[in-house]
Amino acid sequence: MRIILIGIPGAGKSTQGNLLSKQLKLPYLSTGHIFRLLSKEKSVQGRYIKEMLHSGNLIPDVKTLPIVEEYLSRPAYSRGYILDGFPRTVHQAKEFKQKIDKVVYITLEDKDALWRIAFRTEERDDQAAATIIHRIQTFHTSTDPVIEHFRNADLLEEIEDVYKRQADKT
Ligand code: ADP
């Protein structure tokens, strides 16, 4: 089974992804994580990706597509996966060759995401306030249309983020 996770930065995609991964016994993979690994390489590509991550912009589709396709062709992902962070543009969604079974969209308001990221302890190169705001804006311009694309394809499952659901219960 191939599952895609979508949500603004801070929505809890990796938390949900890891839970789903355990429950469904499928590997969890995040394209942000792949790019953060590549950004540590001392090569032209490594330095380029580092700059892109720092700016909060998306890595261009021509680079992203082959990198993601290569990862997903590895034996570890042959039975399926929980994929977080891809596709982020309609072009990526249309060019992606593998058949997706479900797209889980974790909803969270921008202001809640900002608070949450601001108080994260995780060390990341792209967590400066201006970059976070830019990443959220980039999500709305580039990835909101991807959500519509999957809604139209009848693959979309919308859920409220995990902490909000817990808060609502208490
Ligand atoms: P978040 O979900 O918090 O935005 P990610 O870890 O998914 O963070 O992504 C971090 C960064 O990695 C993004 O801001 C972007 O620069 C890059 N990135 C991740 N996935 C993609 C993608 N599918 N296309 C282009 N860039 C990507």
Coordinates of N, CA, C and O and ligand atoms in Angstrom, one line a residue:
M1 N 0.8 -1.2 0.0 CA 0.0 0.0 0.0 C 0.9 1.3 0.0 O 1.9 1.3 0.7
R2 N 0.5 2.2 -0.8 CA 1.3 3.5 -0.9 C 0.5 4.6 -0.4 O -0.6 4.9 -1.0
I3 N 1.0 5.2 0.7 CA 0.2 6.3 1.3 C 1.1 7.6 1.3 O 2.3 7.6 1.6
I4 N 0.4 8.7 1.0 CA 1.0 10.0 1.0 C 0.5 10.8 2.1 O -0.7 10.8 2.4
L5 N 1.4 11.5 2.8 CA 1.0 12.4 3.9 C 1.2 13.9 3.4 O 2.2 14.2 3.0
I6 N 0.1 14.7 3.6 CA 0.2 16.1 3.2 C -0.2 17.0 4.4 O -1.1 16.6 5.1
G7 N 0.5 18.1 4.6 CA 0.1 19.1 5.6 C 1.1 20.2 5.7 O 2.3 19.9 5.3
I8 N 0.7 21.3 6.3 CA 1.7 22.4 6.4 C 2.8 22.0 7.3 O 2.6 21.1 8.2
P9 N 3.9 22.7 7.2 CA 5.0 22.5 8.2 C 4.5 22.6 9.6 O 3.7 23.5 9.9
G10 N 4.8 21.6 10.5 CA 4.3 21.7 11.9 C 3.0 21.0 12.1 O 2.5 20.9 13.2
A11 N 2.4 20.4 11.0 CA 1.1 19.7 11.2 C 1.2 18.4 11.9 O 0.2 17.8 12.3
G12 N 2.4 17.9 12.0 CA 2.6 16.6 12.7 C 2.7 15.4 11.7 O 2.3 14.3 12.1
K13 N 3.2 15.7 10.5 CA 3.3 14.6 9.5 C 4.2 13.5 10.0 O 3.9 12.3 9.8
S14 N 5.3 13.9 10.6 CA 6.3 12.8 10.9 C 5.8 12.0 12.1 O 5.9 10.8 12.1
T15 N 5.1 12.7 13.0 CA 4.5 11.9 14.2 C 3.5 10.9 13.7 O 3.5 9.7 14.0
Q16 N 2.5 11.4 12.8 CA 1.5 10.5 12.3 C 2.1 9.5 11.4 O 1.7 8.3 11.4
G17 N 3.1 9.9 10.6 CA 3.7 8.9 9.7 C 4.4 7.8 10.4 O 4.3 6.6 10.0
N18 N 5.1 8.1 11.5 CA 5.7 7.0 12.3 C 4.7 6.1 13.0 O 4.9 4.9 13.0
L19 N 3.6 6.7 13.4 CA 2.5 5.8 14.0 C 1.9 4.9 12.9 O 1.8 3.7 13.2
L20 N 1.6 5.5 11.8 CA 1.0 4.7 10.7 C 2.0 3.6 10.2 O 1.6 2.5 9.9
S21 N 3.3 4.0 10.2 CA 4.3 3.0 9.8 C 4.3 1.8 10.7 O 4.4 0.7 10.2
K22 N 4.2 2.0 12.0 CA 4.2 0.9 12.9 C 2.9 0.0 12.8 O 3.0 -1.2 12.7
Q23 N 1.8 0.8 12.7 CA 0.5 0.1 12.6 C 0.4 -0.8 11.3 O -0.1 -1.9 11.3
L24 N 0.8 -0.2 10.2 CA 0.7 -0.8 8.9 C 1.9 -1.6 8.5 O 1.9 -2.3 7.4
K25 N 2.9 -1.6 9.3 CA 4.2 -2.3 9.0 C 4.7 -1.9 7.6 O 5.1 -2.8 6.8
L26 N 4.7 -0.6 7.4 CA 5.2 -0.1 6.1 C 6.3 0.9 6.4 O 6.2 1.6 7.4
P27 N 7.4 1.0 5.6 CA 8.4 2.0 5.9 C 7.9 3.5 5.7 O 7.1 3.7 4.9
Y28 N 8.5 4.3 6.6 CA 8.2 5.7 6.5 C 9.3 6.5 5.9 O 10.5 6.2 6.2
L29 N 9.0 7.4 5.0 CA 10.1 8.1 4.3 C 9.7 9.5 4.1 O 8.5 9.8 3.8
S30 N 10.6 10.5 4.5 CA 10.3 11.9 4.3 C 11.3 12.5 3.3 O 12.5 12.3 3.4
T31 N 10.7 13.2 2.4 CA 11.6 13.8 1.4 C 12.4 15.0 2.0 O 13.6 15.2 1.6
G32 N 11.9 15.6 3.0 CA 12.7 16.6 3.7 C 13.9 16.0 4.4 O 15.0 16.6 4.3
H33 N 13.7 14.8 4.9 CA 14.9 14.1 5.5 C 15.9 13.7 4.5 O 17.1 13.9 4.7
I34 N 15.4 13.3 3.3 CA 16.4 12.9 2.2 C 17.2 14.2 1.9 O 18.4 14.1 1.8
F35 N 16.5 15.3 1.7 CA 17.2 16.5 1.3 C 18.1 17.0 2.4 O 19.2 17.5 2.1
R36 N 17.8 16.8 3.7 CA 18.7 17.3 4.7 C 19.9 16.4 4.7 O 21.0 16.9 5.0
L37 N 19.8 15.1 4.4 CA 21.0 14.2 4.3 C 21.9 14.7 3.2 O 23.1 14.9 3.3
L38 N 21.2 14.9 2.0 CA 22.0 15.3 0.8 C 22.7 16.7 1.0 O 23.7 16.9 0.5
S39 N 22.0 17.6 1.8 CA 22.6 18.9 2.0 C 23.9 18.9 2.8 O 24.7 19.8 2.9
K40 N 24.2 17.7 3.5 CA 25.4 17.6 4.2 C 26.6 17.2 3.4 O 27.8 17.2 3.8
E41 N 26.3 16.7 2.1 CA 27.4 16.3 1.2 C 28.2 17.5 0.8 O 27.7 18.5 0.4
K42 N 29.5 17.3 0.7 CA 30.4 18.4 0.3 C 30.6 18.3 -1.2 O 31.6 17.9 -1.7
S43 N 29.5 18.6 -1.9 CA 29.5 18.6 -3.4 C 28.7 19.8 -3.8 O 28.1 20.5 -3.0
V44 N 28.8 20.1 -5.1 CA 28.0 21.2 -5.7 C 26.5 21.0 -5.4 O 25.8 21.9 -4.9
Q45 N 26.0 19.8 -5.6 CA 24.6 19.5 -5.3 C 24.3 19.7 -3.8 O 23.3 20.3 -3.4
G46 N 25.2 19.2 -2.9 CA 25.0 19.3 -1.5 C 24.9 20.8 -1.1 O 24.0 21.2 -0.3
R47 N 25.8 21.6 -1.6 CA 25.8 23.1 -1.2 C 24.5 23.7 -1.8 O 23.9 24.6 -1.1
Y48 N 24.1 23.3 -3.0 CA 22.9 23.9 -3.6 C 21.7 23.6 -2.7 O 20.8 24.4 -2.4
I49 N 21.5 22.3 -2.4 CA 20.4 21.9 -1.6 C 20.4 22.6 -0.2 O 19.3 23.0 0.3
K50 N 21.5 22.7 0.4 CA 21.6 23.4 1.7 C 21.1 24.8 1.6 O 20.3 25.2 2.4
E51 N 21.5 25.5 0.5 CA 21.0 26.9 0.3 C 19.5 26.9 0.1 O 18.8 27.8 0.7
M52 N 19.0 26.0 -0.7 CA 17.5 25.9 -0.9 C 16.7 25.7 0.4 O 15.7 26.3 0.7
L53 N 17.2 24.7 1.2 CA 16.6 24.4 2.5 C 16.6 25.6 3.4 O 15.6 26.0 4.0
H54 N 17.7 26.3 3.4 CA 17.9 27.5 4.3 C 16.9 28.6 3.9 O 16.3 29.3 4.7
S55 N 16.6 28.7 2.6 CA 15.7 29.8 2.1 C 14.3 29.4 2.3 O 13.4 30.3 2.3
G56 N 14.0 28.2 2.5 CA 12.6 27.8 2.6 C 11.9 27.5 1.3 O 10.7 27.3 1.3
N57 N 12.6 27.6 0.2 CA 12.0 27.3 -1.1 C 12.1 25.9 -1.4 O 12.8 25.1 -0.8
L58 N 11.2 25.5 -2.3 CA 11.2 24.1 -2.7 C 12.4 23.8 -3.7 O 12.8 24.6 -4.4
I59 N 12.9 22.6 -3.6 CA 13.9 22.1 -4.5 C 13.2 22.0 -5.9 O 12.0 21.5 -5.9
P60 N 13.7 22.4 -7.0 CA 13.0 22.4 -8.3 C 12.6 20.9 -8.6 O 13.3 20.0 -8.3
D61 N 11.5 20.9 -9.3 CA 10.9 19.6 -9.7 C 11.9 18.7 -10.4 O 11.9 17.5 -10.2
V62 N 12.7 19.3 -11.3 CA 13.6 18.5 -12.2 C 14.6 17.7 -11.3 O 15.1 16.7 -11.7
K63 N 14.9 18.3 -10.1 CA 15.9 17.6 -9.2 C 15.1 16.7 -8.3 O 15.6 15.6 -8.1
T64 N 14.0 17.1 -7.8 CA 13.2 16.3 -6.8 C 12.7 15.0 -7.4 O 12.9 14.0 -6.8
L65 N 12.1 15.1 -8.6 CA 11.5 13.8 -9.1 C 12.5 12.7 -9.2 O 12.2 11.6 -8.7
P66 N 13.7 12.9 -9.9 CA 14.6 11.7 -10.0 C 15.1 11.2 -8.6 O 15.3 10.0 -8.4
I67 N 15.3 12.1 -7.7 CA 15.8 11.7 -6.4 C 14.8 10.9 -5.6 O 15.1 9.8 -5.1
V68 N 13.5 11.3 -5.7 CA 12.5 10.6 -5.0 C 12.2 9.2 -5.7 O 12.1 8.2 -5.1
E69 N 12.2 9.2 -7.0 CA 11.9 8.0 -7.8 C 13.0 7.0 -7.5 O 12.8 5.8 -7.3
E70 N 14.3 7.5 -7.4 CA 15.4 6.6 -7.1 C 15.2 5.9 -5.7 O 15.4 4.7 -5.5
Y71 N 14.9 6.7 -4.7 CA 14.7 6.2 -3.4 C 13.6 5.2 -3.3 O 13.8 4.1 -2.7
L72 N 12.5 5.5 -4.0 CA 11.4 4.6 -3.9 C 11.5 3.3 -4.7 O 10.7 2.4 -4.5
S73 N 12.5 3.3 -5.6 CA 12.7 2.1 -6.4 C 13.6 1.1 -5.5 O 13.8 -0.1 -6.0
R74 N 14.1 1.5 -4.3 CA 14.9 0.6 -3.5 C 14.0 -0.6 -3.0 O 12.8 -0.4 -2.7
P75 N 14.6 -1.8 -2.8 CA 13.8 -2.9 -2.3 C 13.0 -2.7 -1.1 O 11.9 -3.2 -0.9
A76 N 13.5 -1.8 -0.2 CA 12.9 -1.5 1.1 C 11.4 -1.0 0.9 O 10.6 -1.1 1.8
Y77 N 11.2 -0.4 -0.3 CA 9.9 0.3 -0.5 C 9.0 -0.5 -1.5 O 8.0 0.0 -1.9
S78 N 9.4 -1.7 -1.8 CA 8.7 -2.5 -2.9 C 7.3 -2.9 -2.4 O 6.4 -3.0 -3.3
R79 N 7.1 -3.1 -1.1 CA 5.8 -3.4 -0.6 C 4.9 -2.2 -0.4 O 3.7 -2.4 -0.1
G80 N 5.5 -1.0 -0.5 CA 4.7 0.2 -0.2 C 5.4 1.0 0.8 O 6.5 0.7 1.2
Y81 N 4.8 2.1 1.1 CA 5.4 3.1 2.0 C 4.4 4.2 2.5 O 3.3 4.3 2.0
I82 N 4.9 4.9 3.5 CA 4.2 6.1 4.0 C 5.1 7.2 3.6 O 6.2 7.4 4.1
L83 N 4.7 8.0 2.6 CA 5.6 9.1 2.1 C 5.2 10.5 2.5 O 4.0 10.9 2.3
D84 N 6.1 11.2 3.2 CA 5.8 12.5 3.8 C 6.6 13.5 3.0 O 7.8 13.4 2.9
G85 N 5.9 14.5 2.4 CA 6.6 15.6 1.8 C 6.7 15.6 0.3 O 7.3 16.5 -0.3
F86 N 6.0 14.6 -0.3 CA 6.0 14.5 -1.8 C 4.7 13.9 -2.2 O 4.2 13.0 -1.5
P87 N 4.0 14.4 -3.2 CA 4.4 15.6 -4.1 C 4.0 16.9 -3.4 O 3.0 17.0 -2.7
R88 N 4.8 17.9 -3.7 CA 4.6 19.2 -3.2 C 4.1 20.2 -4.3 O 3.7 21.3 -4.0
T89 N 4.1 19.8 -5.5 CA 3.6 20.6 -6.6 C 2.7 19.7 -7.5 O 2.9 18.5 -7.5
V90 N 1.9 20.4 -8.3 CA 1.0 19.6 -9.2 C 1.8 18.9 -10.2 O 1.5 17.7 -10.6
H91 N 2.9 19.5 -10.7 CA 3.8 18.9 -11.6 C 4.4 17.6 -11.1 O 4.4 16.5 -11.7
Q92 N 4.8 17.6 -9.8 CA 5.4 16.4 -9.2 C 4.3 15.3 -9.1 O 4.5 14.2 -9.4
A93 N 3.1 15.7 -8.8 CA 2.0 14.8 -8.7 C 1.7 14.1 -10.0 O 1.4 12.9 -10.1
K94 N 1.7 14.9 -11.1 CA 1.3 14.4 -12.4 C 2.4 13.5 -13.0 O 2.2 12.6 -13.7
E95 N 3.7 13.9 -12.7 CA 4.8 13.2 -13.2 C 5.2 11.9 -12.5 O 5.8 11.0 -13.0
F96 N 4.7 11.8 -11.3 CA 5.0 10.6 -10.4 C 4.4 9.4 -11.0 O 3.2 9.3 -11.3
K97 N 5.2 8.3 -11.2 CA 4.8 7.2 -11.9 C 4.0 6.1 -11.1 O 3.3 5.3 -11.6
Q98 N 4.3 6.1 -9.7 CA 3.7 5.0 -8.9 C 2.2 5.3 -8.6 O 1.9 6.5 -8.4
K99 N 1.5 4.2 -8.5 CA 0.1 4.4 -8.1 C -0.1 4.6 -6.6 O 0.3 3.8 -5.8
I100 N -0.8 5.7 -6.3 CA -1.0 6.0 -4.9 C -2.4 5.4 -4.4 O -3.4 5.5 -5.2
D101 N -2.4 4.8 -3.2 CA -3.7 4.3 -2.7 C -4.5 5.3 -1.9 O -5.7 5.3 -2.0
K102 N -3.8 6.1 -1.2 CA -4.5 7.0 -0.3 C -3.6 8.2 0.0 O -2.4 8.1 0.1
V103 N -4.3 9.4 0.2 CA -3.6 10.6 0.5 C -4.2 11.1 1.8 O -5.4 11.4 1.9
V104 N -3.4 11.2 2.9 CA -3.9 11.7 4.2 C -3.5 13.1 4.3 O -2.3 13.4 4.4
Y105 N -4.5 14.0 4.4 CA -4.2 15.4 4.6 C -4.5 15.8 6.0 O -5.6 15.7 6.5
I106 N -3.4 16.2 6.7 CA -3.5 16.6 8.2 C -3.7 18.1 8.2 O -2.8 18.8 7.8
T107 N -4.9 18.5 8.7 CA -5.2 19.9 8.7 C -4.7 20.6 10.0 O -4.8 20.0 11.1
L108 N -4.2 21.8 9.8 CA -3.8 22.6 11.0 C -3.8 24.1 10.6 O -3.4 24.4 9.4
E109 N -4.2 25.0 11.4 CA -4.2 26.4 11.1 C -2.8 26.9 11.1 O -2.0 26.5 11.9
D110 N -2.5 27.9 10.2 CA -1.1 28.4 10.1 C -0.6 28.9 11.4 O 0.5 28.6 11.8
K111 N -1.5 29.6 12.2 CA -1.0 30.2 13.4 C -0.6 29.1 14.4 O 0.4 29.3 15.2
D112 N -1.3 28.0 14.5 CA -1.0 26.9 15.4 C 0.3 26.3 15.0 O 1.1 25.9 15.8
A113 N 0.5 26.2 13.7 CA 1.8 25.6 13.2 C 3.0 26.4 13.5 O 4.0 25.9 14.0
L114 N 2.8 27.7 13.4 CA 3.9 28.7 13.8 C 4.3 28.5 15.2 O 5.5 28.4 15.6
W115 N 3.3 28.5 16.1 CA 3.6 28.3 17.5 C 4.4 27.0 17.8 O 5.4 26.9 18.5
R116 N 3.8 26.0 17.1 CA 4.4 24.7 17.4 C 5.9 24.6 16.9 O 6.7 24.1 17.6
I117 N 6.1 25.1 15.7 CA 7.5 25.0 15.2 C 8.5 25.9 16.1 O 9.6 25.5 16.4
A118 N 7.9 27.1 16.5 CA 8.7 28.0 17.3 C 9.2 27.3 18.6 O 10.3 27.6 19.1
F119 N 8.4 26.4 19.2 CA 8.8 25.8 20.4 C 9.4 24.4 20.3 O 9.7 23.7 21.2
R120 N 9.7 24.0 19.0 CA 10.4 22.7 18.8 C 11.8 22.8 19.2 O 12.5 23.8 19.0
T121 N 12.3 21.7 19.7 CA 13.7 21.7 20.1 C 14.7 21.1 19.0 O 15.9 21.3 19.1
E122 N 14.0 20.5 18.0 CA 14.8 19.9 16.9 C 15.7 20.9 16.3 O 15.4 22.1 16.0
E123 N 17.0 20.5 16.0 CA 18.0 21.4 15.4 C 17.8 21.3 13.9 O 18.1 20.3 13.3
R124 N 17.3 22.4 13.2 CA 17.2 22.4 11.8 C 17.6 23.7 11.2 O 17.5 24.7 11.8
D125 N 18.2 23.6 10.0 CA 18.7 24.7 9.4 C 17.7 25.7 8.9 O 18.0 26.9 8.6
D126 N 16.4 25.2 8.8 CA 15.4 26.1 8.1 C 14.3 26.5 9.1 O 13.2 26.7 8.8
Q127 N 14.7 26.7 10.4 CA 13.7 27.0 11.4 C 13.7 28.5 11.9 O 13.0 28.8 12.9
A128 N 14.4 29.3 11.2 CA 14.3 30.8 11.5 C 12.9 31.2 11.2 O 12.3 30.8 10.2
A129 N 12.4 32.2 12.0 CA 11.0 32.6 11.9 C 10.6 33.0 10.4 O 9.6 32.5 9.9
A130 N 11.4 33.8 9.8 CA 11.1 34.2 8.4 C 11.0 33.0 7.5 O 10.1 33.0 6.6
T131 N 11.9 32.1 7.7 CA 11.9 30.9 6.8 C 10.7 30.0 7.0 O 10.1 29.5 6.1
I132 N 10.3 29.9 8.3 CA 9.1 29.1 8.6 C 7.9 29.7 7.9 O 7.1 29.0 7.3
I133 N 7.7 31.1 8.1 CA 6.6 31.7 7.5 C 6.6 31.5 5.9 O 5.6 31.2 5.3
H134 N 7.8 31.6 5.4 CA 7.9 31.4 3.9 C 7.6 30.0 3.5 O 6.9 29.8 2.5
R135 N 8.0 29.0 4.3 CA 7.6 27.6 4.0 C 6.1 27.4 4.1 O 5.6 26.7 3.3
I136 N 5.4 28.1 5.0 CA 4.0 27.9 5.1 C 3.3 28.6 3.9 O 2.4 28.0 3.3
Q137 N 3.8 29.8 3.5 CA 3.3 30.4 2.3 C 3.5 29.6 1.1 O 2.6 29.5 0.2
T138 N 4.7 29.0 1.0 CA 5.0 28.2 -0.2 C 4.1 27.0 -0.3 O 3.6 26.6 -1.3
F139 N 3.7 26.4 0.9 CA 2.8 25.3 1.0 C 1.5 25.8 0.3 O 0.9 25.0 -0.5
H140 N 1.0 26.9 0.7 CA -0.3 27.4 0.2 C -0.3 27.6 -1.3 O -1.2 27.2 -2.1
T141 N 0.8 28.2 -1.8 CA 0.8 28.5 -3.3 C 1.1 27.2 -4.1 O 0.4 27.0 -5.1
S142 N 2.0 26.4 -3.6 CA 2.4 25.2 -4.4 C 1.6 24.0 -4.1 O 1.4 23.2 -5.0
T143 N 1.3 23.8 -2.8 CA 0.8 22.4 -2.5 C -0.7 22.4 -2.3 O -1.4 21.4 -2.4
D144 N -1.4 23.6 -2.0 CA -2.8 23.6 -1.9 C -3.4 23.0 -3.2 O -4.4 22.2 -3.1
P145 N -2.9 23.4 -4.4 CA -3.4 22.8 -5.6 C -3.3 21.3 -5.7 O -4.0 20.6 -6.4
V146 N -2.2 20.8 -5.0 CA -2.0 19.3 -5.0 C -3.1 18.6 -4.2 O -3.6 17.5 -4.6
I147 N -3.5 19.3 -3.1 CA -4.6 18.7 -2.3 C -5.9 18.6 -3.2 O -6.6 17.6 -3.2
E148 N -6.2 19.7 -4.0 CA -7.3 19.7 -4.8 C -7.2 18.6 -5.9 O -8.2 17.9 -6.2
H149 N -6.0 18.4 -6.4 CA -5.7 17.4 -7.4 C -6.1 16.0 -6.8 O -6.8 15.2 -7.5
F150 N -5.7 15.7 -5.6 CA -6.0 14.4 -5.0 C -7.5 14.3 -4.6 O -8.1 13.2 -4.6
R151 N -8.1 15.4 -4.2 CA -9.5 15.4 -3.9 C -10.3 15.0 -5.1 O -11.2 14.2 -5.0
N152 N -9.9 15.6 -6.2 CA -10.6 15.3 -7.5 C -10.5 13.9 -7.9 O -11.3 13.3 -8.5
A153 N -9.3 13.3 -7.5 CA -9.0 11.9 -7.9 C -9.7 11.0 -6.8 O -9.5 9.7 -6.9
D154 N -10.4 11.5 -5.9 CA -11.1 10.8 -4.8 C -10.1 9.9 -3.9 O -10.5 8.8 -3.5
L155 N -8.9 10.5 -3.7 CA -7.9 9.7 -2.9 C -7.7 10.4 -1.5 O -7.0 9.9 -0.7
L156 N -8.4 11.5 -1.3 CA -8.1 12.3 -0.1 C -8.9 11.9 1.1 O -10.1 11.7 1.1
E157 N -8.1 11.8 2.2 CA -8.7 11.5 3.5 C -8.2 12.7 4.4 O -7.0 12.9 4.6
E158 N -9.2 13.5 4.9 CA -8.8 14.6 5.8 C -8.9 14.3 7.2 O -9.9 13.8 7.7
I159 N -7.8 14.6 8.0 CA -7.9 14.4 9.4 C -7.3 15.7 10.2 O -6.4 16.3 9.7
E160 N -7.9 15.9 11.4 CA -7.3 17.0 12.2 C -6.0 16.5 12.8 O -5.9 15.4 13.1
D161 N -5.1 17.5 13.1 CA -3.8 17.0 13.6 C -4.0 16.4 15.0 O -4.9 16.7 15.7
V162 N -3.1 15.5 15.3 CA -3.2 14.6 16.5 C -3.4 15.4 17.8 O -4.2 15.0 18.6
Y163 N -2.6 16.5 18.0 CA -2.7 17.2 19.3 C -4.0 17.9 19.4 O -4.6 18.0 20.5
K164 N -4.5 18.4 18.3 CA -5.8 19.1 18.4 C -6.9 18.1 18.8 O -7.8 18.4 19.6
R165 N -6.8 16.9 18.2 CA -7.8 15.9 18.5 C -7.7 15.5 20.0 O -8.7 15.3 20.7
Q166 N -6.5 15.4 20.5 CA -6.3 15.1 21.9 C -6.9 16.2 22.8 O -7.6 16.0 23.8
A167 N -6.6 17.4 22.4 CA -7.1 18.6 23.2 C -8.6 18.7 23.2 O -9.2 19.0 24.2
D168 N -9.2 18.3 22.0 CA -10.7 18.3 21.9 C -11.3 17.3 22.9 O -12.4 17.5 23.3
K169 N -10.6 16.2 23.1 CA -11.1 15.1 24.0 C -11.2 15.5 25.4 O -12.0 15.0 26.2
T170 N -10.3 16.4 25.8 CA -10.1 16.8 27.3 C -11.0 17.9 27.6 O -11.5 18.6 26.8
Ligands
ADP1 P1 8.0 20.6 6.4 O1 7.0 19.6 6.1 O2 8.2 21.0 7.8 O3 8.0 21.8 5.4 P2 10.0 18.9 5.1 O4 11.0 18.2 6.0 O5 9.0 18.1 4.5 O6 9.5 20.1 6.0 O7 10.8 19.7 4.0 C1 11.9 20.6 4.3 C2 12.4 21.2 3.0 O8 12.8 20.2 2.1 C3 11.3 22.0 2.2 O9 11.2 23.3 2.7 C4 11.9 22.0 0.8 O10 12.9 22.9 0.6 C5 12.5 20.6 0.7 N1 11.5 19.6 0.1 C6 11.0 18.5 0.8 N2 10.2 17.8 0.0 C7 10.2 18.5 -1.2 C8 9.5 18.3 -2.5 N3 8.6 17.3 -2.6 N4 9.8 19.1 -3.5 C9 10.6 20.2 -3.3 N5 11.3 20.4 -2.2 C10 11.1 19.6 -1.1

